[in-house]
Amino acid sequence: MSSSQKPPGSAVPGKKSGKTPRKTRPDPVRRRRFLQRCLGVLGGIGSLMAAYPLIRYIEPPPEAEGSSRVEIDRASVPPGTAMTVIYRGRPTIVVNTSDGYVAFNAVCPHLGCVVKWEGGTRSLVCPCHGGKFGTDGSVQGGPIPAPLTAVELSVTDDKIIIGA
């Protein structure tokens, strides 16, 4: 080979060698991180969407909704019994005790379950965790942190009026 002949494809700075440059492939680590982040965001959104109905189910309705006055017949609550009505959007239990009528917000302050009247023990019982309240709304047992909230009522000759 003489000195005037150059081998094919020799690299001379500033001159094209005739070969096409190789395309660079995207970095697989960056692509994997991007996909992991996308899956994380989609997983978070999916978890929130799954938890929303559960949170709405557990949370009691706001107090402002519903009727601000409820009337019931005295005959519908004989002595030693109770009746649950909806007052301002919340279950309210009216109990006919030996001392007269009392009314409480029937939502248990522990986890928001609705308390029931047990005539045999003459107490209000939360069916979720076995909490027990007296006829004055005080806590008598169970994991309950506070007494039941009393609701204002008045009694006429034939009606029990809850609320204003």
PDB file of C-alpha atoms in Angstrom:
ATOM      1  CA  MET A   1       0.000   0.000   0.000  1.00  0.00           C
ATOM      2  CA  SER A   2       1.439   3.264  -0.975  1.00  0.00           C
ATOM      3  CA  SER A   3       1.394   6.307   1.218  1.00  0.00           C
ATOM      4  CA  SER A   4      -1.119   8.041  -1.072  1.00  0.00           C
ATOM      5  CA  GLN A   5      -3.685   5.331  -0.490  1.00  0.00           C
ATOM      6  CA  LYS A   6      -5.760   5.552   2.605  1.00  0.00           C
ATOM      7  CA  PRO A   7      -7.579   2.671   4.139  1.00  0.00           C
ATOM      8  CA  PRO A   8     -11.378   2.898   3.819  1.00  0.00           C
ATOM      9  CA  GLY A   9     -13.158   4.446   6.760  1.00  0.00           C
ATOM     10  CA  SER A  10     -10.110   6.112   8.177  1.00  0.00           C
ATOM     11  CA  ALA A  11     -11.014   8.806  10.583  1.00  0.00           C
ATOM     12  CA  VAL A  12      -9.931  12.217   9.535  1.00  0.00           C
ATOM     13  CA  PRO A  13     -11.103  14.967  11.811  1.00  0.00           C
ATOM     14  CA  GLY A  14     -13.871  17.056  10.232  1.00  0.00           C
ATOM     15  CA  LYS A  15     -14.565  14.517   7.502  1.00  0.00           C
ATOM     16  CA  LYS A  16     -17.324  11.945   7.335  1.00  0.00           C
ATOM     17  CA  SER A  17     -16.150   8.436   7.303  1.00  0.00           C
ATOM     18  CA  GLY A  18     -19.098   7.115   5.299  1.00  0.00           C
ATOM     19  CA  LYS A  19     -20.532   5.100   8.193  1.00  0.00           C
ATOM     20  CA  THR A  20     -23.865   6.087   9.714  1.00  0.00           C
ATOM     21  CA  PRO A  21     -23.655   6.927  13.415  1.00  0.00           C
ATOM     22  CA  ARG A  22     -25.247   4.423  15.771  1.00  0.00           C
ATOM     23  CA  LYS A  23     -28.465   5.506  17.422  1.00  0.00           C
ATOM     24  CA  THR A  24     -28.183   5.683  21.165  1.00  0.00           C
ATOM     25  CA  ARG A  25     -30.687   3.673  23.176  1.00  0.00           C
ATOM     26  CA  PRO A  26     -32.521   5.336  26.086  1.00  0.00           C
ATOM     27  CA  ASP A  27     -31.029   4.677  29.479  1.00  0.00           C
ATOM     28  CA  PRO A  28     -32.916   1.647  30.925  1.00  0.00           C
ATOM     29  CA  VAL A  29     -32.435   2.874  34.514  1.00  0.00           C
ATOM     30  CA  ARG A  30     -34.155   6.218  33.807  1.00  0.00           C
ATOM     31  CA  ARG A  31     -37.013   4.492  31.997  1.00  0.00           C
ATOM     32  CA  ARG A  32     -37.477   2.046  34.902  1.00  0.00           C
ATOM     33  CA  ARG A  33     -37.574   4.886  37.452  1.00  0.00           C
ATOM     34  CA  PHE A  34     -40.123   6.734  35.355  1.00  0.00           C
ATOM     35  CA  LEU A  35     -42.338   3.637  35.139  1.00  0.00           C
ATOM     36  CA  GLN A  36     -41.997   3.025  38.886  1.00  0.00           C
ATOM     37  CA  ARG A  37     -43.086   6.582  39.640  1.00  0.00           C
ATOM     38  CA  CYS A  38     -46.056   6.305  37.283  1.00  0.00           C
ATOM     39  CA  LEU A  39     -47.113   3.054  38.977  1.00  0.00           C
ATOM     40  CA  GLY A  40     -46.712   4.718  42.398  1.00  0.00           C
ATOM     41  CA  VAL A  41     -48.940   7.639  41.422  1.00  0.00           C
ATOM     42  CA  LEU A  42     -51.571   5.330  39.905  1.00  0.00           C
ATOM     43  CA  GLY A  43     -51.458   3.107  43.007  1.00  0.00           C
ATOM     44  CA  GLY A  44     -51.956   6.131  45.275  1.00  0.00           C
ATOM     45  CA  ILE A  45     -54.920   7.361  43.252  1.00  0.00           C
ATOM     46  CA  GLY A  46     -56.427   3.871  43.256  1.00  0.00           C
ATOM     47  CA  SER A  47     -56.022   3.588  47.035  1.00  0.00           C
ATOM     48  CA  LEU A  48     -57.748   6.938  47.599  1.00  0.00           C
ATOM     49  CA  MET A  49     -60.596   5.943  45.303  1.00  0.00           C
ATOM     50  CA  ALA A  50     -61.034   2.661  47.209  1.00  0.00           C
ATOM     51  CA  ALA A  51     -60.929   4.346  50.647  1.00  0.00           C
ATOM     52  CA  TYR A  52     -63.404   7.160  49.857  1.00  0.00           C
ATOM     53  CA  PRO A  53     -66.633   5.079  50.094  1.00  0.00           C
ATOM     54  CA  LEU A  54     -65.408   3.516  53.334  1.00  0.00           C
ATOM     55  CA  ILE A  55     -64.721   6.927  54.875  1.00  0.00           C
ATOM     56  CA  ARG A  56     -68.141   8.229  53.749  1.00  0.00           C
ATOM     57  CA  TYR A  57     -69.797   5.140  55.274  1.00  0.00           C
ATOM     58  CA  ILE A  58     -68.103   5.570  58.656  1.00  0.00           C
ATOM     59  CA  GLU A  59     -68.569   9.334  58.908  1.00  0.00           C
ATOM     60  CA  PRO A  60     -71.991  10.328  60.342  1.00  0.00           C
ATOM     61  CA  PRO A  61     -74.054  12.798  58.324  1.00  0.00           C
ATOM     62  CA  PRO A  62     -73.769  16.491  59.200  1.00  0.00           C
ATOM     63  CA  GLU A  63     -76.078  17.730  61.957  1.00  0.00           C
ATOM     64  CA  ALA A  64     -77.530  20.629  60.020  1.00  0.00           C
ATOM     65  CA  GLU A  65     -79.495  18.397  57.625  1.00  0.00           C
ATOM     66  CA  GLY A  66     -82.994  17.200  58.339  1.00  0.00           C
ATOM     67  CA  SER A  67     -85.950  18.394  60.321  1.00  0.00           C
ATOM     68  CA  SER A  68     -85.316  20.665  63.319  1.00  0.00           C
ATOM     69  CA  ARG A  69     -88.527  19.547  65.048  1.00  0.00           C
ATOM     70  CA  VAL A  70     -89.963  16.075  65.386  1.00  0.00           C
ATOM     71  CA  GLU A  71     -93.274  15.183  67.034  1.00  0.00           C
ATOM     72  CA  ILE A  72     -94.192  11.681  68.082  1.00  0.00           C
ATOM     73  CA  ASP A  73     -97.208  10.315  69.945  1.00  0.00           C
ATOM     74  CA  ARG A  74     -96.686   9.559  73.631  1.00  0.00           C
ATOM     75  CA  ALA A  75     -98.568   6.297  73.141  1.00  0.00           C
ATOM     76  CA  SER A  76     -95.884   5.070  70.723  1.00  0.00           C
ATOM     77  CA  VAL A  77     -93.285   5.059  73.544  1.00  0.00           C
ATOM     78  CA  PRO A  78     -94.780   3.086  76.466  1.00  0.00           C
ATOM     79  CA  PRO A  79     -92.963   3.091  79.844  1.00  0.00           C
ATOM     80  CA  GLY A  80     -89.682   1.131  79.752  1.00  0.00           C
ATOM     81  CA  THR A  81     -89.335   1.322  75.957  1.00  0.00           C
ATOM     82  CA  ALA A  82     -87.544   3.529  73.439  1.00  0.00           C
ATOM     83  CA  MET A  83     -88.036   4.821  69.934  1.00  0.00           C
ATOM     84  CA  THR A  84     -85.458   5.999  67.428  1.00  0.00           C
ATOM     85  CA  VAL A  85     -86.303   8.957  65.185  1.00  0.00           C
ATOM     86  CA  ILE A  86     -84.284  11.079  62.767  1.00  0.00           C
ATOM     87  CA  TYR A  87     -83.720  14.562  64.175  1.00  0.00           C
ATOM     88  CA  ARG A  88     -81.534  17.001  62.214  1.00  0.00           C
ATOM     89  CA  GLY A  89     -80.301  14.154  60.048  1.00  0.00           C
ATOM     90  CA  ARG A  90     -79.085  12.050  62.958  1.00  0.00           C
ATOM     91  CA  PRO A  91     -80.636   9.116  64.735  1.00  0.00           C
ATOM     92  CA  THR A  92     -82.076  10.240  68.055  1.00  0.00           C
ATOM     93  CA  ILE A  93     -83.327   7.837  70.664  1.00  0.00           C
ATOM     94  CA  VAL A  94     -86.255   8.755  72.930  1.00  0.00           C
ATOM     95  CA  VAL A  95     -86.554   6.660  76.093  1.00  0.00           C
ATOM     96  CA  ASN A  96     -89.528   6.517  78.447  1.00  0.00           C
ATOM     97  CA  THR A  97     -87.859   5.972  81.833  1.00  0.00           C
ATOM     98  CA  SER A  98     -89.458   5.832  85.253  1.00  0.00           C
ATOM     99  CA  ASP A  99     -88.377   9.491  85.683  1.00  0.00           C
ATOM    100  CA  GLY A 100     -89.942  10.618  82.414  1.00  0.00           C
ATOM    101  CA  TYR A 101     -88.880  11.000  78.804  1.00  0.00           C
ATOM    102  CA  VAL A 102     -85.256  11.595  77.796  1.00  0.00           C
ATOM    103  CA  ALA A 103     -83.714  11.940  74.351  1.00  0.00           C
ATOM    104  CA  PHE A 104     -80.117  11.447  73.241  1.00  0.00           C
ATOM    105  CA  ASN A 105     -78.182  11.605  70.033  1.00  0.00           C
ATOM    106  CA  ALA A 106     -78.021   7.865  69.288  1.00  0.00           C
ATOM    107  CA  VAL A 107     -74.600   8.030  67.622  1.00  0.00           C
ATOM    108  CA  CYS A 108     -72.027   6.441  69.923  1.00  0.00           C
ATOM    109  CA  PRO A 109     -69.066   8.791  70.561  1.00  0.00           C
ATOM    110  CA  HIS A 110     -66.652   5.865  70.247  1.00  0.00           C
ATOM    111  CA  LEU A 111     -66.919   4.924  66.562  1.00  0.00           C
ATOM    112  CA  GLY A 112     -70.252   6.348  65.440  1.00  0.00           C
ATOM    113  CA  CYS A 113     -72.462   3.260  65.684  1.00  0.00           C
ATOM    114  CA  VAL A 114     -76.135   3.721  66.592  1.00  0.00           C
ATOM    115  CA  VAL A 115     -76.992   2.725  70.170  1.00  0.00           C
ATOM    116  CA  LYS A 116     -80.009   0.549  70.958  1.00  0.00           C
ATOM    117  CA  TRP A 117     -82.286   0.344  74.008  1.00  0.00           C
ATOM    118  CA  GLU A 118     -82.099  -2.817  76.071  1.00  0.00           C
ATOM    119  CA  GLY A 119     -85.264  -3.004  78.143  1.00  0.00           C
ATOM    120  CA  GLY A 120     -84.047  -5.911  80.267  1.00  0.00           C
ATOM    121  CA  THR A 121     -81.031  -4.067  81.628  1.00  0.00           C
ATOM    122  CA  ARG A 122     -82.689  -0.639  81.267  1.00  0.00           C
ATOM    123  CA  SER A 123     -79.674   0.767  79.466  1.00  0.00           C
ATOM    124  CA  LEU A 124     -78.525   1.956  76.057  1.00  0.00           C
ATOM    125  CA  VAL A 125     -76.043  -0.394  74.395  1.00  0.00           C
ATOM    126  CA  CYS A 126     -73.670   0.179  71.494  1.00  0.00           C
ATOM    127  CA  PRO A 127     -73.721  -3.013  69.397  1.00  0.00           C
ATOM    128  CA  CYS A 128     -70.282  -2.393  67.851  1.00  0.00           C
ATOM    129  CA  HIS A 129     -68.053  -2.783  70.913  1.00  0.00           C
ATOM    130  CA  GLY A 130     -70.450  -3.493  73.761  1.00  0.00           C
ATOM    131  CA  GLY A 131     -70.432   0.017  75.213  1.00  0.00           C
ATOM    132  CA  LYS A 132     -73.131   0.686  77.778  1.00  0.00           C
ATOM    133  CA  PHE A 133     -74.887   3.935  78.745  1.00  0.00           C
ATOM    134  CA  GLY A 134     -77.256   4.698  81.599  1.00  0.00           C
ATOM    135  CA  THR A 135     -80.654   6.326  81.178  1.00  0.00           C
ATOM    136  CA  ASP A 136     -78.978   9.678  81.865  1.00  0.00           C
ATOM    137  CA  GLY A 137     -76.529   9.131  78.956  1.00  0.00           C
ATOM    138  CA  SER A 138     -73.530   8.487  81.227  1.00  0.00           C
ATOM    139  CA  VAL A 139     -70.947   5.865  80.369  1.00  0.00           C
ATOM    140  CA  GLN A 140     -71.365   2.656  82.374  1.00  0.00           C
ATOM    141  CA  GLY A 141     -68.976   0.353  80.521  1.00  0.00           C
ATOM    142  CA  GLY A 142     -66.957  -0.339  77.397  1.00  0.00           C
ATOM    143  CA  PRO A 143     -64.355   1.638  75.468  1.00  0.00           C
ATOM    144  CA  ILE A 144     -66.546   4.746  75.159  1.00  0.00           C
ATOM    145  CA  PRO A 145     -64.712   8.061  75.698  1.00  0.00           C
ATOM    146  CA  ALA A 146     -67.713  10.342  76.417  1.00  0.00           C
ATOM    147  CA  PRO A 147     -71.392  10.235  77.400  1.00  0.00           C
ATOM    148  CA  LEU A 148     -74.252  10.493  74.921  1.00  0.00           C
ATOM    149  CA  THR A 149     -75.320  13.986  73.914  1.00  0.00           C
ATOM    150  CA  ALA A 150     -78.687  14.963  75.352  1.00  0.00           C
ATOM    151  CA  VAL A 151     -81.310  16.369  72.983  1.00  0.00           C
ATOM    152  CA  GLU A 152     -83.876  18.929  74.101  1.00  0.00           C
ATOM    153  CA  LEU A 153     -87.457  17.685  74.255  1.00  0.00           C
ATOM    154  CA  SER A 154     -90.781  18.780  75.655  1.00  0.00           C
ATOM    155  CA  VAL A 155     -93.882  16.752  76.465  1.00  0.00           C
ATOM    156  CA  THR A 156     -97.479  17.824  75.963  1.00  0.00           C
ATOM    157  CA  ASP A 157    -100.629  15.892  76.781  1.00  0.00           C
ATOM    158  CA  ASP A 158    -100.316  13.536  73.812  1.00  0.00           C
ATOM    159  CA  LYS A 159     -97.069  14.474  72.020  1.00  0.00           C
ATOM    160  CA  ILE A 160     -93.323  14.325  72.578  1.00  0.00           C
ATOM    161  CA  ILE A 161     -91.666  17.230  70.775  1.00  0.00           C
ATOM    162  CA  ILE A 162     -87.971  16.925  69.997  1.00  0.00           C
ATOM    163  CA  GLY A 163     -86.164  20.141  69.116  1.00  0.00           C
ATOM    164  CA  ALA A 164     -87.377  23.697  68.984  1.00  0.00           C
TER     165      ALA A 164
END
